[in-house]
Amino acid sequence: MIKSVVEQVKEVKKLTEDTVNIPLTYLIFLSSCFLLWKPKYISLVNVFRWIPNNIREIILGLFNVLYSNIILVFIALFGAVVVITLLSEYTSILDKLLPDEVEYMDNTEVSWNQYSAIRRLVSIVFTLALPIFVYYFTTNVLLNQNNFVETFFQKILFR
């Protein structure tokens, strides 16, 4: 069942990018903003009917834990980038820790280095800040029964 859902999401993503030339994440964000603006349409989606309460609580709990501590996550990722940069500049410890380059039969080489690690950490920051926030926002608009739509601007934006 999960495999078919993933395949359907991939098809919808490809369809939106090919026909409308807008990424699916942007369409999800626009629809969530519309539902935030007009909360009476949330009842038309009726998410409470087809997602059990315990799954909703788990999803909301995970997102809320992550985004309640998002500053700490960003600081930790930035600290990891700084540590990797300092270790690569002033010591040779990363050369000893990272595996050697591997050359394959088709003359391609695969290597792990500190620069690819830094690039991956920075991409995690952007992924947390943009697409995953859209999913967090959407799940809170659709799944949260505690008047999230009415209290969004008071509790989230004006702390």
PDB file of C-alpha atoms in Angstrom:
ATOM      1  CA  MET A   1       0.000   0.000   0.000  1.00  0.00           C
ATOM      2  CA  ILE A   2       2.770   2.437   0.915  1.00  0.00           C
ATOM      3  CA  LYS A   3       4.582   1.589  -2.306  1.00  0.00           C
ATOM      4  CA  SER A   4       1.535   2.525  -4.382  1.00  0.00           C
ATOM      5  CA  VAL A   5       1.126   5.800  -2.471  1.00  0.00           C
ATOM      6  CA  VAL A   6       4.772   6.684  -3.106  1.00  0.00           C
ATOM      7  CA  GLU A   7       4.371   5.867  -6.796  1.00  0.00           C
ATOM      8  CA  GLN A   8       1.248   8.022  -7.010  1.00  0.00           C
ATOM      9  CA  VAL A   9       3.009  10.934  -5.320  1.00  0.00           C
ATOM     10  CA  LYS A  10       5.892  10.601  -7.791  1.00  0.00           C
ATOM     11  CA  GLU A  11       3.428  10.624 -10.685  1.00  0.00           C
ATOM     12  CA  VAL A  12       1.661  13.725  -9.331  1.00  0.00           C
ATOM     13  CA  LYS A  13       5.022  15.427  -8.775  1.00  0.00           C
ATOM     14  CA  LYS A  14       6.118  14.673 -12.337  1.00  0.00           C
ATOM     15  CA  LEU A  15       2.746  15.796 -13.714  1.00  0.00           C
ATOM     16  CA  THR A  16       2.835  19.131 -11.876  1.00  0.00           C
ATOM     17  CA  GLU A  17       6.418  19.834 -12.875  1.00  0.00           C
ATOM     18  CA  ASP A  18       5.776  18.918 -16.510  1.00  0.00           C
ATOM     19  CA  THR A  19       2.394  20.546 -17.074  1.00  0.00           C
ATOM     20  CA  VAL A  20       2.290  23.522 -14.732  1.00  0.00           C
ATOM     21  CA  ASN A  21       6.059  23.926 -14.343  1.00  0.00           C
ATOM     22  CA  ILE A  22       5.609  24.488 -10.602  1.00  0.00           C
ATOM     23  CA  PRO A  23       7.097  22.095  -8.038  1.00  0.00           C
ATOM     24  CA  LEU A  24       4.616  20.068  -6.001  1.00  0.00           C
ATOM     25  CA  THR A  25       5.914  21.566  -2.750  1.00  0.00           C
ATOM     26  CA  TYR A  26       4.911  25.048  -3.903  1.00  0.00           C
ATOM     27  CA  LEU A  27       1.424  23.860  -4.822  1.00  0.00           C
ATOM     28  CA  ILE A  28       1.056  22.225  -1.424  1.00  0.00           C
ATOM     29  CA  PHE A  29       2.156  25.452   0.257  1.00  0.00           C
ATOM     30  CA  LEU A  30      -0.285  27.536  -1.787  1.00  0.00           C
ATOM     31  CA  SER A  31      -3.157  25.200  -0.974  1.00  0.00           C
ATOM     32  CA  SER A  32      -2.223  25.288   2.729  1.00  0.00           C
ATOM     33  CA  CYS A  33      -2.149  29.077   2.673  1.00  0.00           C
ATOM     34  CA  PHE A  34      -5.579  29.051   1.054  1.00  0.00           C
ATOM     35  CA  LEU A  35      -6.871  26.712   3.783  1.00  0.00           C
ATOM     36  CA  LEU A  36      -5.336  28.974   6.416  1.00  0.00           C
ATOM     37  CA  TRP A  37      -7.091  31.923   4.836  1.00  0.00           C
ATOM     38  CA  LYS A  38     -10.424  30.084   4.464  1.00  0.00           C
ATOM     39  CA  PRO A  39     -10.564  27.517   7.301  1.00  0.00           C
ATOM     40  CA  LYS A  40     -14.114  26.442   6.470  1.00  0.00           C
ATOM     41  CA  TYR A  41     -12.704  24.413   3.542  1.00  0.00           C
ATOM     42  CA  ILE A  42     -10.656  22.228   5.887  1.00  0.00           C
ATOM     43  CA  SER A  43     -13.845  20.367   6.715  1.00  0.00           C
ATOM     44  CA  LEU A  44     -14.197  19.454   3.026  1.00  0.00           C
ATOM     45  CA  VAL A  45     -10.878  17.599   3.141  1.00  0.00           C
ATOM     46  CA  ASN A  46     -12.041  15.851   6.338  1.00  0.00           C
ATOM     47  CA  VAL A  47      -8.632  14.476   7.319  1.00  0.00           C
ATOM     48  CA  PHE A  48      -9.961  13.439  10.727  1.00  0.00           C
ATOM     49  CA  ARG A  49     -12.089  10.752   9.094  1.00  0.00           C
ATOM     50  CA  TRP A  50      -9.327   8.892   7.243  1.00  0.00           C
ATOM     51  CA  ILE A  51      -6.284   9.280   9.544  1.00  0.00           C
ATOM     52  CA  PRO A  52      -6.472   7.688  13.012  1.00  0.00           C
ATOM     53  CA  ASN A  53      -5.923   9.883  16.079  1.00  0.00           C
ATOM     54  CA  ASN A  54      -2.743   8.132  17.228  1.00  0.00           C
ATOM     55  CA  ILE A  55      -1.072   8.554  13.822  1.00  0.00           C
ATOM     56  CA  ARG A  56      -2.054  12.238  13.764  1.00  0.00           C
ATOM     57  CA  GLU A  57      -0.575  12.723  17.230  1.00  0.00           C
ATOM     58  CA  ILE A  58       2.662  10.990  16.220  1.00  0.00           C
ATOM     59  CA  ILE A  59       3.046  13.080  13.060  1.00  0.00           C
ATOM     60  CA  LEU A  60       2.258  16.359  14.825  1.00  0.00           C
ATOM     61  CA  GLY A  61       4.501  15.415  17.747  1.00  0.00           C
ATOM     62  CA  LEU A  62       7.501  14.668  15.532  1.00  0.00           C
ATOM     63  CA  PHE A  63       7.111  17.860  13.542  1.00  0.00           C
ATOM     64  CA  ASN A  64       6.560  19.948  16.670  1.00  0.00           C
ATOM     65  CA  VAL A  65       9.643  18.520  18.394  1.00  0.00           C
ATOM     66  CA  LEU A  66      11.767  19.233  15.315  1.00  0.00           C
ATOM     67  CA  TYR A  67      10.504  22.743  14.674  1.00  0.00           C
ATOM     68  CA  SER A  68      10.299  23.710  18.342  1.00  0.00           C
ATOM     69  CA  ASN A  69      14.051  23.151  18.472  1.00  0.00           C
ATOM     70  CA  ILE A  70      14.902  24.283  14.947  1.00  0.00           C
ATOM     71  CA  ILE A  71      17.355  26.918  16.149  1.00  0.00           C
ATOM     72  CA  LEU A  72      19.271  24.249  18.073  1.00  0.00           C
ATOM     73  CA  VAL A  73      19.272  22.009  15.003  1.00  0.00           C
ATOM     74  CA  PHE A  74      20.635  24.846  12.847  1.00  0.00           C
ATOM     75  CA  ILE A  75      23.269  25.669  15.465  1.00  0.00           C
ATOM     76  CA  ALA A  76      24.323  22.013  15.649  1.00  0.00           C
ATOM     77  CA  LEU A  77      24.580  21.750  11.859  1.00  0.00           C
ATOM     78  CA  PHE A  78      26.518  25.020  11.670  1.00  0.00           C
ATOM     79  CA  GLY A  79      28.800  23.784  14.467  1.00  0.00           C
ATOM     80  CA  ALA A  80      29.421  20.558  12.544  1.00  0.00           C
ATOM     81  CA  VAL A  81      30.358  22.593   9.457  1.00  0.00           C
ATOM     82  CA  VAL A  82      32.756  24.719  11.515  1.00  0.00           C
ATOM     83  CA  VAL A  83      34.342  21.658  13.153  1.00  0.00           C
ATOM     84  CA  ILE A  84      34.794  19.913   9.799  1.00  0.00           C
ATOM     85  CA  THR A  85      36.284  23.051   8.283  1.00  0.00           C
ATOM     86  CA  LEU A  86      38.683  23.585  11.186  1.00  0.00           C
ATOM     87  CA  LEU A  87      39.720  19.929  11.245  1.00  0.00           C
ATOM     88  CA  SER A  88      40.424  19.939   7.532  1.00  0.00           C
ATOM     89  CA  GLU A  89      42.402  23.186   7.667  1.00  0.00           C
ATOM     90  CA  TYR A  90      44.558  22.679  10.734  1.00  0.00           C
ATOM     91  CA  THR A  91      44.865  18.904  11.213  1.00  0.00           C
ATOM     92  CA  SER A  92      45.193  15.824   9.083  1.00  0.00           C
ATOM     93  CA  ILE A  93      42.778  13.756  11.165  1.00  0.00           C
ATOM     94  CA  LEU A  94      40.087  13.719   8.470  1.00  0.00           C
ATOM     95  CA  ASP A  95      42.557  12.246   5.979  1.00  0.00           C
ATOM     96  CA  LYS A  96      43.039   9.323   8.353  1.00  0.00           C
ATOM     97  CA  LEU A  97      39.328   8.911   9.155  1.00  0.00           C
ATOM     98  CA  LEU A  98      37.870   9.153   5.674  1.00  0.00           C
ATOM     99  CA  PRO A  99      38.155   6.122   3.390  1.00  0.00           C
ATOM    100  CA  ASP A 100      40.432   6.108   0.365  1.00  0.00           C
ATOM    101  CA  GLU A 101      39.186   6.772  -3.130  1.00  0.00           C
ATOM    102  CA  VAL A 102      37.631   3.817  -4.898  1.00  0.00           C
ATOM    103  CA  GLU A 103      38.094   3.455  -8.637  1.00  0.00           C
ATOM    104  CA  TYR A 104      35.568   1.368 -10.519  1.00  0.00           C
ATOM    105  CA  MET A 105      35.939  -0.570 -13.760  1.00  0.00           C
ATOM    106  CA  ASP A 106      34.237   2.175 -15.784  1.00  0.00           C
ATOM    107  CA  ASN A 107      36.963   4.669 -14.730  1.00  0.00           C
ATOM    108  CA  THR A 108      34.765   6.503 -12.239  1.00  0.00           C
ATOM    109  CA  GLU A 109      36.102   7.394  -8.840  1.00  0.00           C
ATOM    110  CA  VAL A 110      34.171   7.689  -5.622  1.00  0.00           C
ATOM    111  CA  SER A 111      35.713   9.525  -2.734  1.00  0.00           C
ATOM    112  CA  TRP A 112      34.532  10.918   0.548  1.00  0.00           C
ATOM    113  CA  ASN A 113      35.916  14.257   1.507  1.00  0.00           C
ATOM    114  CA  GLN A 114      35.150  17.057   3.903  1.00  0.00           C
ATOM    115  CA  TYR A 115      33.806  19.335   1.187  1.00  0.00           C
ATOM    116  CA  SER A 116      31.057  16.922   0.199  1.00  0.00           C
ATOM    117  CA  ALA A 117      30.179  16.554   3.890  1.00  0.00           C
ATOM    118  CA  ILE A 118      29.894  20.326   4.247  1.00  0.00           C
ATOM    119  CA  ARG A 119      27.762  20.504   1.107  1.00  0.00           C
ATOM    120  CA  ARG A 120      25.444  17.806   2.491  1.00  0.00           C
ATOM    121  CA  LEU A 121      25.095  19.588   5.834  1.00  0.00           C
ATOM    122  CA  VAL A 122      24.236  22.865   4.105  1.00  0.00           C
ATOM    123  CA  SER A 123      21.687  21.069   1.919  1.00  0.00           C
ATOM    124  CA  ILE A 124      20.099  19.632   5.090  1.00  0.00           C
ATOM    125  CA  VAL A 125      19.713  23.179   6.427  1.00  0.00           C
ATOM    126  CA  PHE A 126      17.969  24.333   3.252  1.00  0.00           C
ATOM    127  CA  THR A 127      15.774  21.224   3.170  1.00  0.00           C
ATOM    128  CA  LEU A 128      14.696  21.808   6.769  1.00  0.00           C
ATOM    129  CA  ALA A 129      14.070  25.469   6.102  1.00  0.00           C
ATOM    130  CA  LEU A 130      12.056  25.111   2.901  1.00  0.00           C
ATOM    131  CA  PRO A 131      10.326  21.885   1.804  1.00  0.00           C
ATOM    132  CA  ILE A 132      10.045  20.205   5.185  1.00  0.00           C
ATOM    133  CA  PHE A 133       8.632  23.406   6.678  1.00  0.00           C
ATOM    134  CA  VAL A 134       5.950  23.337   3.987  1.00  0.00           C
ATOM    135  CA  TYR A 135       4.980  19.813   5.072  1.00  0.00           C
ATOM    136  CA  TYR A 136       5.044  20.902   8.734  1.00  0.00           C
ATOM    137  CA  PHE A 137       2.802  23.849   7.937  1.00  0.00           C
ATOM    138  CA  THR A 138       0.426  21.698   5.900  1.00  0.00           C
ATOM    139  CA  THR A 139       0.129  18.996   8.554  1.00  0.00           C
ATOM    140  CA  ASN A 140      -0.573  21.603  11.211  1.00  0.00           C
ATOM    141  CA  VAL A 141      -3.250  23.237   9.091  1.00  0.00           C
ATOM    142  CA  LEU A 142      -4.900  19.921   8.201  1.00  0.00           C
ATOM    143  CA  LEU A 143      -4.366  17.732  11.256  1.00  0.00           C
ATOM    144  CA  ASN A 144      -4.314  19.995  14.270  1.00  0.00           C
ATOM    145  CA  GLN A 145      -7.678  20.109  16.027  1.00  0.00           C
ATOM    146  CA  ASN A 146      -6.585  22.793  18.486  1.00  0.00           C
ATOM    147  CA  ASN A 147      -7.641  25.759  16.336  1.00  0.00           C
ATOM    148  CA  PHE A 148      -4.252  26.020  14.704  1.00  0.00           C
ATOM    149  CA  VAL A 149      -5.690  28.114  11.911  1.00  0.00           C
ATOM    150  CA  GLU A 150      -7.072  30.727  14.313  1.00  0.00           C
ATOM    151  CA  THR A 151      -4.057  30.862  16.629  1.00  0.00           C
ATOM    152  CA  PHE A 152      -1.288  30.497  14.024  1.00  0.00           C
ATOM    153  CA  PHE A 153      -0.323  34.140  13.976  1.00  0.00           C
ATOM    154  CA  GLN A 154      -0.560  34.552  17.746  1.00  0.00           C
ATOM    155  CA  LYS A 155       1.400  31.474  18.902  1.00  0.00           C
ATOM    156  CA  ILE A 156       3.819  30.715  16.090  1.00  0.00           C
ATOM    157  CA  LEU A 157       4.705  34.043  14.533  1.00  0.00           C
ATOM    158  CA  PHE A 158       4.490  36.391  17.502  1.00  0.00           C
ATOM    159  CA  ARG A 159       6.288  34.536  20.321  1.00  0.00           C
TER     160      ARG A 159
END
